[in-house]
Short mmCIF file of C-alpha atoms in Angstrom, two decimals:
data_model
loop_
_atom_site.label_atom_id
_atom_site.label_comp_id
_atom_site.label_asym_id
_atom_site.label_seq_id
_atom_site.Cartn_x
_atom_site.Cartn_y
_atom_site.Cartn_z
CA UNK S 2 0.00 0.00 0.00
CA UNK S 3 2.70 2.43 0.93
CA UNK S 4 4.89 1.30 -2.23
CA UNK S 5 0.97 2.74 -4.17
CA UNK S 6 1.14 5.73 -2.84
CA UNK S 7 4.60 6.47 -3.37
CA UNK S 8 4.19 6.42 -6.80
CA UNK S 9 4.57 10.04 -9.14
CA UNK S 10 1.99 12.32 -9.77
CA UNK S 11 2.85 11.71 -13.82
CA UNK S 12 2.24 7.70 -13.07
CA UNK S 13 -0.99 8.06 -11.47
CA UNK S 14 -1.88 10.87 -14.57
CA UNK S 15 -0.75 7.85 -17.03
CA UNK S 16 -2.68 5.13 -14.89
CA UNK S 17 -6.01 7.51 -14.37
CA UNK S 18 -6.20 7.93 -18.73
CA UNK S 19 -5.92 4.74 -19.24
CA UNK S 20 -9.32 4.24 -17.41
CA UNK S 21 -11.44 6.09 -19.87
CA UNK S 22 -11.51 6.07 -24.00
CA UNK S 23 -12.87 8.14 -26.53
CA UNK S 24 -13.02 7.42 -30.44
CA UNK S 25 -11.98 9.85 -33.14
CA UNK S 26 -12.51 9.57 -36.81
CA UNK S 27 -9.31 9.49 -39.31
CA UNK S 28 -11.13 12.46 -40.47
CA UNK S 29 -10.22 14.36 -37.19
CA UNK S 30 -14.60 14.66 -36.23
CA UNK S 31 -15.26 13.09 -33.23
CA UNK S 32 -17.07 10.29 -33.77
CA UNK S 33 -19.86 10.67 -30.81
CA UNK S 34 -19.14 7.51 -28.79
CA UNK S 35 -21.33 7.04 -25.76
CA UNK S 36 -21.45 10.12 -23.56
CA UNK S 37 -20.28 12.76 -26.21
CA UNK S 38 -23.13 14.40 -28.15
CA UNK S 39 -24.84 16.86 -26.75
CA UNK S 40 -28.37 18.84 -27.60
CA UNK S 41 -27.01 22.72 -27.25
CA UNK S 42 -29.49 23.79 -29.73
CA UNK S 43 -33.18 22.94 -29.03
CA UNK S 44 -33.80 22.92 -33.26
CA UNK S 45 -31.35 20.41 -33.64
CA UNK S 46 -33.27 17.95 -31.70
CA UNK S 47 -33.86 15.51 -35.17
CA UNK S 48 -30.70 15.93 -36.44
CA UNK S 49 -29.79 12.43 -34.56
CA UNK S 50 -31.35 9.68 -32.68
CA UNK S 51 -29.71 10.07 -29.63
CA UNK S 52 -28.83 13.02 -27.43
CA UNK S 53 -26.33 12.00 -24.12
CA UNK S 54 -26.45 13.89 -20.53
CA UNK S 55 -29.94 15.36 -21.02
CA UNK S 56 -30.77 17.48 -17.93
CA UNK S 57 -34.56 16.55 -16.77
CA UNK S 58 -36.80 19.68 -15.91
CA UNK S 59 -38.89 19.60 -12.80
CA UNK S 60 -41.94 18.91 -15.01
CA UNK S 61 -40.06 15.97 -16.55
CA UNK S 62 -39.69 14.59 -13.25
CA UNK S 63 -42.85 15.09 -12.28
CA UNK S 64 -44.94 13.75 -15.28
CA UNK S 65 -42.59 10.45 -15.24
CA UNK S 66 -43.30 9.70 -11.13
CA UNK S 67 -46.87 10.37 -12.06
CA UNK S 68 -47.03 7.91 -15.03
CA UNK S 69 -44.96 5.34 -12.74
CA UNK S 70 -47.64 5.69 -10.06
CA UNK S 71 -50.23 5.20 -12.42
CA UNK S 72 -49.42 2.19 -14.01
CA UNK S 73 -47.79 0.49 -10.68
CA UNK S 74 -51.66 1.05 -9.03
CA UNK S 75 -52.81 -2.18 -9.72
CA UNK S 76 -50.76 -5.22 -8.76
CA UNK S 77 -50.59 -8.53 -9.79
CA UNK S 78 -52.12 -10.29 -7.10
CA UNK S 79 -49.52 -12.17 -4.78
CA UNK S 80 -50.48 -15.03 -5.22
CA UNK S 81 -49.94 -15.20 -8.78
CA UNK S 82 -45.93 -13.54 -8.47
CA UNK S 83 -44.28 -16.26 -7.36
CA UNK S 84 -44.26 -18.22 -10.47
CA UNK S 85 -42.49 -15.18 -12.10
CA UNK S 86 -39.66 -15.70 -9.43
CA UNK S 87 -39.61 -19.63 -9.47
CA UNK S 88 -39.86 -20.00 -13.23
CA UNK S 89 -38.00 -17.29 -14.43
CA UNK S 90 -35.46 -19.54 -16.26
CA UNK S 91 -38.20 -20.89 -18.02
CA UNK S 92 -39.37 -17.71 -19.24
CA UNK S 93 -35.91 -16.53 -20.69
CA UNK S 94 -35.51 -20.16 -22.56
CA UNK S 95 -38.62 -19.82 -23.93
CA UNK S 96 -37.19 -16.17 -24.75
CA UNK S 97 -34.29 -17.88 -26.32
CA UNK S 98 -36.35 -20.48 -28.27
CA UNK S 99 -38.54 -17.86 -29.80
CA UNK S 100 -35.71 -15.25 -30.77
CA UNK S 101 -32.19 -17.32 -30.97
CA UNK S 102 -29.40 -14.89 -31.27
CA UNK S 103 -31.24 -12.45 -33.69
CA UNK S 104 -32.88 -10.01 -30.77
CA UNK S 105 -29.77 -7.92 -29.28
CA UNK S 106 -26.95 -6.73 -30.71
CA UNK S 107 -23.58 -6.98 -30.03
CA UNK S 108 -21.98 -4.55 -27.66
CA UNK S 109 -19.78 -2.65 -29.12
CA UNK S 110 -19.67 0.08 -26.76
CA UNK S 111 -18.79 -2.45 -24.12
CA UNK S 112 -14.45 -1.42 -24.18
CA UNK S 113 -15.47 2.54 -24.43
CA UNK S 114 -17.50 2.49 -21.24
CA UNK S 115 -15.37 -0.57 -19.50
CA UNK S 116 -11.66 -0.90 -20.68
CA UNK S 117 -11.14 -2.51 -17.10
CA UNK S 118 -12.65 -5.65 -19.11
CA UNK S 119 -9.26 -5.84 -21.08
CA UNK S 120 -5.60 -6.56 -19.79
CA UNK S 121 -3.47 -3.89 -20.92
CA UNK S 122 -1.95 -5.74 -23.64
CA UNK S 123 -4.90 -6.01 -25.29
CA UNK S 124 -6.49 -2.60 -24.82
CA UNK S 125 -3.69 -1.72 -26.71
CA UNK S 126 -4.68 -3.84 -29.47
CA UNK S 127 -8.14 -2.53 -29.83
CA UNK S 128 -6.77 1.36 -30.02
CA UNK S 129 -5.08 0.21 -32.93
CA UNK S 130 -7.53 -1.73 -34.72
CA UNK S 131 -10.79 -0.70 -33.78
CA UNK S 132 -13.19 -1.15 -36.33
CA UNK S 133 -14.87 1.69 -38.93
CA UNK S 134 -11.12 3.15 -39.07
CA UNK S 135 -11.18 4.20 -36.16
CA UNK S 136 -8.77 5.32 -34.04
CA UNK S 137 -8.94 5.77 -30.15
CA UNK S 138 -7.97 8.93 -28.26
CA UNK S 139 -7.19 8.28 -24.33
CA UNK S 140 -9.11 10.61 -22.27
CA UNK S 141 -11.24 10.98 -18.91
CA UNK S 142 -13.67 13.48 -19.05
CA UNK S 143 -14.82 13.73 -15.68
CA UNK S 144 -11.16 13.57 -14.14
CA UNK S 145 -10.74 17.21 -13.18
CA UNK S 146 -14.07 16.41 -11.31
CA UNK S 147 -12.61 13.40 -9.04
CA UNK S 148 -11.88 13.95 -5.23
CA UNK S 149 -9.11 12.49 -4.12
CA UNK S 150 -10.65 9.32 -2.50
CA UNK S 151 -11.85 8.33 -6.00
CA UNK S 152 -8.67 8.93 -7.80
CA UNK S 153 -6.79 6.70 -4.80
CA UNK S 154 -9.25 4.15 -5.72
CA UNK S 155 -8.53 3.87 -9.23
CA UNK S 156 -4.81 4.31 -8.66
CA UNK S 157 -4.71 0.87 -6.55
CA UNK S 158 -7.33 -0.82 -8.69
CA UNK S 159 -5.56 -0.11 -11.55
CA UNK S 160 -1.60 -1.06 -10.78
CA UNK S 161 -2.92 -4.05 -8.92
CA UNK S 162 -4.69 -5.07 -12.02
CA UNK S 163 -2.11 -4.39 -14.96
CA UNK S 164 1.34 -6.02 -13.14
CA UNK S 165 1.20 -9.18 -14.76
CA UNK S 166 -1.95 -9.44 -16.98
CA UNK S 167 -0.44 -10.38 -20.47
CA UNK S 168 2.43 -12.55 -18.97
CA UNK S 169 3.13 -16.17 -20.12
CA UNK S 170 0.88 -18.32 -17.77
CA UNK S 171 3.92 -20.17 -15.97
CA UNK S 172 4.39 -16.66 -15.10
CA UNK S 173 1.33 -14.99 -14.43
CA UNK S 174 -0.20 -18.61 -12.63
CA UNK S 175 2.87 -18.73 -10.16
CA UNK S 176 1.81 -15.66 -8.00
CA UNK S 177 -1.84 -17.30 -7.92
CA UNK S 178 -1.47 -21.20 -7.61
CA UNK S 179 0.43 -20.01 -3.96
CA UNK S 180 -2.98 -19.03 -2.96
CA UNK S 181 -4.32 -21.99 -4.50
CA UNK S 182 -2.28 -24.97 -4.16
CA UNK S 183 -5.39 -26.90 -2.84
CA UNK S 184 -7.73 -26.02 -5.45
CA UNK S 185 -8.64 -28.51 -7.91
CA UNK S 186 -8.11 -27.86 -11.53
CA UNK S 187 -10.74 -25.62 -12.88
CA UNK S 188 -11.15 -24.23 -16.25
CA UNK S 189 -8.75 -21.07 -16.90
CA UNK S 190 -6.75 -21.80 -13.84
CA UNK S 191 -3.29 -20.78 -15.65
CA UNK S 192 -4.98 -17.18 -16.98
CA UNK S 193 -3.29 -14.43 -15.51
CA UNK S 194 -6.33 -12.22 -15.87
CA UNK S 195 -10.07 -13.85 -15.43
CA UNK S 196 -13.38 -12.39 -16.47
CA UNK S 197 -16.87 -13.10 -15.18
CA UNK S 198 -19.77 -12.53 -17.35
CA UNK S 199 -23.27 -13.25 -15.99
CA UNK S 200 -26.51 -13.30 -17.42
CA UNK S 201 -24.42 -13.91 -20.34
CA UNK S 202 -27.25 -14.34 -22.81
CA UNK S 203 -26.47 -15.51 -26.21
CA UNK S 204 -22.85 -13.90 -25.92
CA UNK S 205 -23.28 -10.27 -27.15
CA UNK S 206 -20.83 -9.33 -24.81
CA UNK S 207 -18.93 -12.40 -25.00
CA UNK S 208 -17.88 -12.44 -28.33
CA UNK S 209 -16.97 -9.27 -28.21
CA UNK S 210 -14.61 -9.67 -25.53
CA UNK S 211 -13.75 -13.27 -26.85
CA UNK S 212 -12.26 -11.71 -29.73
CA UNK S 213 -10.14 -9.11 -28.12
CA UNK S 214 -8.27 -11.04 -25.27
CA UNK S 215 -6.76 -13.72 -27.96
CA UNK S 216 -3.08 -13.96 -27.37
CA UNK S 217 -3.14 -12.05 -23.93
CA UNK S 218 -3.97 -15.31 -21.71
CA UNK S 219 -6.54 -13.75 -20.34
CA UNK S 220 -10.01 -16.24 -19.68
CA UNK S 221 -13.78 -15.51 -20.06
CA UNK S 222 -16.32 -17.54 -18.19
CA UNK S 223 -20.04 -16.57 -19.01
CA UNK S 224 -22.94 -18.37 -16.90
CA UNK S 225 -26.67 -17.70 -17.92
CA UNK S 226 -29.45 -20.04 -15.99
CA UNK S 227 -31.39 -20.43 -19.63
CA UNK S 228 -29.61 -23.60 -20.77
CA UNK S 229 -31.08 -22.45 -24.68
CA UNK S 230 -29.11 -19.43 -24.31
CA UNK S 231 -25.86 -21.25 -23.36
CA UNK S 232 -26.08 -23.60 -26.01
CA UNK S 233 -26.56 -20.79 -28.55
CA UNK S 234 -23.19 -19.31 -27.20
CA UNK S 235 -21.51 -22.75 -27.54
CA UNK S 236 -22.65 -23.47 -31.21
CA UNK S 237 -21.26 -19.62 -32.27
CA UNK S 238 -18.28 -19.76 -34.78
CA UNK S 239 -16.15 -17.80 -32.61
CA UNK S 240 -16.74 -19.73 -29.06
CA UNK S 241 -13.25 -21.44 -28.41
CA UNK S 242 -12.77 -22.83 -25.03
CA UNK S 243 -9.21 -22.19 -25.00
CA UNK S 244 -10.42 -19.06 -23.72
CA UNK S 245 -13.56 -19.40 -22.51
CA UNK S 246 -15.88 -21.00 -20.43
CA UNK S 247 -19.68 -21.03 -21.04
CA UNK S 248 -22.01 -22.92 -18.01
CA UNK S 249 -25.27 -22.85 -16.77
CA UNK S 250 -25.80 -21.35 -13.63
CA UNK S 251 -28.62 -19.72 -11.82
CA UNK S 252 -26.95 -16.38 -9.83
CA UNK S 253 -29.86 -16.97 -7.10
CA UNK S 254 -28.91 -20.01 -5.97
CA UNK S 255 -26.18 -19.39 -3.35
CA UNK S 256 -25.79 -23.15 -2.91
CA UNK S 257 -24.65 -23.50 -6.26
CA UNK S 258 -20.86 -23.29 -7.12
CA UNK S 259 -19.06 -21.48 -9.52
CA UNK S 260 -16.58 -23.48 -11.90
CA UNK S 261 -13.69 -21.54 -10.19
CA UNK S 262 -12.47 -20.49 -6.53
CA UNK S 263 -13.55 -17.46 -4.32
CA UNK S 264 -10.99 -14.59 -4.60
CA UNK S 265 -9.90 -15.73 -8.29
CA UNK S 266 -11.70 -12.95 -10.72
CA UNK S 267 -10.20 -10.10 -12.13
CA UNK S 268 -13.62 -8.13 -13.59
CA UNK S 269 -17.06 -9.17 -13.13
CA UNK S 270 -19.48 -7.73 -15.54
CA UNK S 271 -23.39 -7.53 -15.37
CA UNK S 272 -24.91 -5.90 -17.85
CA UNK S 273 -28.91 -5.32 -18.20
CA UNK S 274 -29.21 -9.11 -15.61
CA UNK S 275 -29.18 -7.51 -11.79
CA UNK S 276 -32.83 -5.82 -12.49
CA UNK S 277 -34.90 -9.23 -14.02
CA UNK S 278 -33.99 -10.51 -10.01
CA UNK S 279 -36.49 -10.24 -7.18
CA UNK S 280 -35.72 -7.34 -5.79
CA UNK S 281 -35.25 -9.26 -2.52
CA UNK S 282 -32.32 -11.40 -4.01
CA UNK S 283 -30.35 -8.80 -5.64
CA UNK S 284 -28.17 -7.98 -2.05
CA UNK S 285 -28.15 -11.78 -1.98
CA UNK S 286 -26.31 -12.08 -5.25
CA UNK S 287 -24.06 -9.13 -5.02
CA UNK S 288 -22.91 -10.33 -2.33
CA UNK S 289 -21.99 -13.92 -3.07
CA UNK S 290 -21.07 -12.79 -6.63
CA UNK S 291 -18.02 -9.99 -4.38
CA UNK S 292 -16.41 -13.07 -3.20
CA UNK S 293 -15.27 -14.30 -6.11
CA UNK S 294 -13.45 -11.05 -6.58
CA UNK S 295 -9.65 -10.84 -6.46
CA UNK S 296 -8.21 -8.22 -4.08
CA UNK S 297 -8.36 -5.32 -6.65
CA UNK S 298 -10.77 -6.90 -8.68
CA UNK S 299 -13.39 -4.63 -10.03
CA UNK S 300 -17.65 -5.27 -10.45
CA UNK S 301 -18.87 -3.49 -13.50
CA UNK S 302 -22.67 -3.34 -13.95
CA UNK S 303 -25.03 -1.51 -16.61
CA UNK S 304 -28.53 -1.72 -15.79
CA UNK S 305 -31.86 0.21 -16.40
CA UNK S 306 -32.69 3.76 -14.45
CA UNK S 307 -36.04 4.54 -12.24
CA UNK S 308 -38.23 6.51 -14.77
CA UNK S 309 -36.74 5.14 -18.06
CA UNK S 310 -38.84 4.86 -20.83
CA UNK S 311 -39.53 0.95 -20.55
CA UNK S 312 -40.70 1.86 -17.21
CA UNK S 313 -42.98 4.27 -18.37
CA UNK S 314 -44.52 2.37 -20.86
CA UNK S 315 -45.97 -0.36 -18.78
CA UNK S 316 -50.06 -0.58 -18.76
CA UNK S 317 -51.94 -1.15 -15.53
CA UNK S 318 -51.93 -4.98 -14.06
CA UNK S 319 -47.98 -6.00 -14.91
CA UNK S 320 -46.41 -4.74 -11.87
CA UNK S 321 -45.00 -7.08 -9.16
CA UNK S 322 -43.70 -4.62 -6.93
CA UNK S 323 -42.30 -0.83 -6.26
CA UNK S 324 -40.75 -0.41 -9.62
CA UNK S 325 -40.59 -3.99 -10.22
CA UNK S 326 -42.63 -5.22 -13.88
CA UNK S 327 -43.57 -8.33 -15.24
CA UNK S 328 -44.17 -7.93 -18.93
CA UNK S 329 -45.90 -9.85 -21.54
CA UNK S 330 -43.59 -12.94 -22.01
CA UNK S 331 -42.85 -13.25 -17.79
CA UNK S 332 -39.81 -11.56 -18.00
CA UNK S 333 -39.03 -9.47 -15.20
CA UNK S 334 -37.42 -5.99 -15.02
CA UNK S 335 -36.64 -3.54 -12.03
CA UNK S 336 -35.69 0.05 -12.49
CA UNK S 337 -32.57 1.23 -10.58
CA UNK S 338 -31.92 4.91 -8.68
CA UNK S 339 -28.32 5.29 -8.45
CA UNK S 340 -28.45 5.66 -4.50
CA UNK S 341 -29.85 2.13 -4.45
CA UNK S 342 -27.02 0.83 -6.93
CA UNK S 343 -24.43 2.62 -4.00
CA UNK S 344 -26.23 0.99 -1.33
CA UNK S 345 -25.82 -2.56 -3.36
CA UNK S 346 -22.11 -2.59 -4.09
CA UNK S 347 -21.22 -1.07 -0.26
CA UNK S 348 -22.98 -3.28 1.48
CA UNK S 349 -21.12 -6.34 -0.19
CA UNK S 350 -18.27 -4.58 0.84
CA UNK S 351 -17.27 -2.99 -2.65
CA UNK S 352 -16.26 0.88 -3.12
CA UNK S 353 -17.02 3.25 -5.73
CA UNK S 354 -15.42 4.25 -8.68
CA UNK S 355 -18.07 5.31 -10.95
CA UNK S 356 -21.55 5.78 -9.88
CA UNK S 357 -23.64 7.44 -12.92
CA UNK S 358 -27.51 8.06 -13.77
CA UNK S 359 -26.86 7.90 -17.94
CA UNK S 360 -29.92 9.93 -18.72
CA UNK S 361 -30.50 10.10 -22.77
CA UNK S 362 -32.91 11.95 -25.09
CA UNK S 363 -33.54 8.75 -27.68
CA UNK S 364 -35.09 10.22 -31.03
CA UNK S 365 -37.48 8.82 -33.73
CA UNK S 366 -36.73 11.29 -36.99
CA UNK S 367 -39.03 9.91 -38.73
CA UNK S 368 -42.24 10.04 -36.47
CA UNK S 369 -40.85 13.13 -34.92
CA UNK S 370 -40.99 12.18 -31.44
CA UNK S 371 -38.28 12.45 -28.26
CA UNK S 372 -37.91 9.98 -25.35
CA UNK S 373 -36.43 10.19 -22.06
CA UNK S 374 -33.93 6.96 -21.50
CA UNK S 375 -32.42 6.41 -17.98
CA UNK S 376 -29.60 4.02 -17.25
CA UNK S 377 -27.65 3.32 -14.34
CA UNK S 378 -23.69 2.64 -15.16
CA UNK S 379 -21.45 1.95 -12.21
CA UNK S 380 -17.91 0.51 -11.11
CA UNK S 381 -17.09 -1.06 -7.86
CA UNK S 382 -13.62 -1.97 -6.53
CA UNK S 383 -12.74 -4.86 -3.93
CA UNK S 384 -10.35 -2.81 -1.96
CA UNK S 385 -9.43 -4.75 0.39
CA UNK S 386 -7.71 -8.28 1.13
CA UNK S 387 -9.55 -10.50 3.50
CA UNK S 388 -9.56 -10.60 6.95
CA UNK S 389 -6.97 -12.92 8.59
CA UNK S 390 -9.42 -13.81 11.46
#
């Protein structure tokens, strides 16, 4: 720790950039990456389709809590929720079955918005081949805006992190097999750098990341409890199980064990899964899920925001609970406020690094109409080792 903070203000400078990208065109114009384009000029409102960091006005607020507290008046009756909770696996296969790989898209935001995902070997790799001749431009926006508890966060996180990540794995596995001489082989043991995905889907953010940690001996594992979806990311071209490691697993179950030790995970990432849980679970998962975090290890998450338009659009008679929905196909969905997403990660003993409310103006040109999107993107860091007692 004291060997961390010794370190010169220019390191930290050159660890802190490395923490946040930003795309440019070979033309020079920015290329309006996630978090970048903003509506300055009322008339231009249609000139794109979306508009980032829209401020709300206090009628804005007011007409979404009002629509929220319309449609959440009528409950499904109790009696008839628990199915929703008990079943839900069945409801995402049957989500699977019906719409194979061909209903998301692939992430390709996911390394602009998370670059902790990537060893540092390979984040180099994607700045110089990022696709649409592109070319990537370190920067962190909001770094002038830090206090100096967050920027001692991200200083450890990150040097812990990037020692060893692209080393040969005789190398990189020494340092880890002394903590785990008495572990039985698992898959992606030797990996120097480990990745969790869960609620992994049909692999829109696996592939992605599949295809940018080749040659870096870094390891994916990806866990989803619809057994249709994991099969689907198992029969993809570019599944290779060299480096990765796709399982069925229901995140609920907290007597079910992972296919790896606690303490052994570099990054997990949860992206649009923490908010189709029962409410009631989702402290429950976080944190079992914190365990399997290395010291330093980082929890990224990406989830829906109270008030977003999806909420908004529910009718009468499909909600469960206080922002809580059911909708038509028994999928579930709950709607985040970033003081609950702080409240999640702390209590499992995680600390902040990025806590935002991504609030978006999404536009349809052609039908001329603007809607308020709300999403919750945050980063939590496991600080510190475990206790010797």
């Amino acid at each position: 720790m004291h060997k961390l903070r010794s370190l010169s203000t220019a390191k930290l400078a050159e660890v802190l950039s490395r923490l946040s990208t930003r795309l440019k065109s070979t033309e020079g114009r920015p290329s309006a990456p996630l978090g970048s384009r903003f509506l300055t000029n009322p008339d231009d409102i249609f000139n794109h389709n979306m508009w980032d960091h829209v401020q709300w006005t206090e009628d804005d607020k007011e007409k979404a809590r009002q629509r929220a507290e319309e449609n959440s008046s009528v409950q499904i009756p109790l009696k008839e929720q628990g199915k929703f909770d008990t079943e839900a696996w069945q409801y995402w296969d049957k989500f699977y079955e019906m719409h194979q790989n061909k209903f998301f898209k692939d992430r390709k935001w996911l390394f602009l918005e998370f670059p902790e995902l990537l060893p540092s070997c390979a984040k180099s790799q994607v700045r110089n081949g990022c696709q649409d001749d592109q070319q990537v431009e370190i920067l962190l926006p909001s770094q002038s805006r830090m206090d100096t508890k967050t920027r001692h966060h991200l200083h450890i996180h990150h040097c812990h992190r990037n020692t060893d990540s692209c080393q040969k794995p005789c190398e990189g596995a020494a340092l880890e097999n002394n903590k785990t001489t008495q572990t039985p082989t698992f898959p992606g043991q030797d990996a120097p750098f480990r990745i969790l995905e869960v609620g992994c889907g049909v692999g829109n953010s696996v592939f992605p990341i599949v295809n940018s940690i080749k040659e870096t001996n870094a390891f994916l594992y990806c866990c989803d409890f619809s057994p249709r979806a994991i099969q689907l990311v198992k029969d993809h071209p570019d599944y290779d199980d060299s480096l990765c490691h796709a399982f069925v697993h229901d995140i609920c179950k907290e007597s079910t064990s992972f296919p790896f030790p606690p303490q052994s995970l570099d990054v997990i990432l949860a992206i649009f899964v923490l908010s189709s849980i029962h409410p009631q679970r989702i402290q429950g998962v976080v944190n079992q899920l914190s365990t399997y975090l290395k010291h330093g290890g980082i929890f990224l998450f990406r989830d829906y925001g109270r008030y977003d338009l999806s909420q908004l659009r529910f009718k009468k008679g499909r909600c469960l609970s206080e922002n809580f929905y059911t909708r038509g196909d028994g999928t579930c969905v709950y709607f985040f406020t970033k003081e609950e997403v702080h409240d999640l990660f702390f209590k499992a003993g995680l600390e902040e690094i990025q806590n935002l409310e991504d609030k978006r103006l999404q536009v349809n040109r052609g039908k001329k109409v603007a809607m308020h999107r709300v999403w919750m993107q945050s980063k939590y860091c496991k600080l510190h080792p475990p206790s010797s007692s």
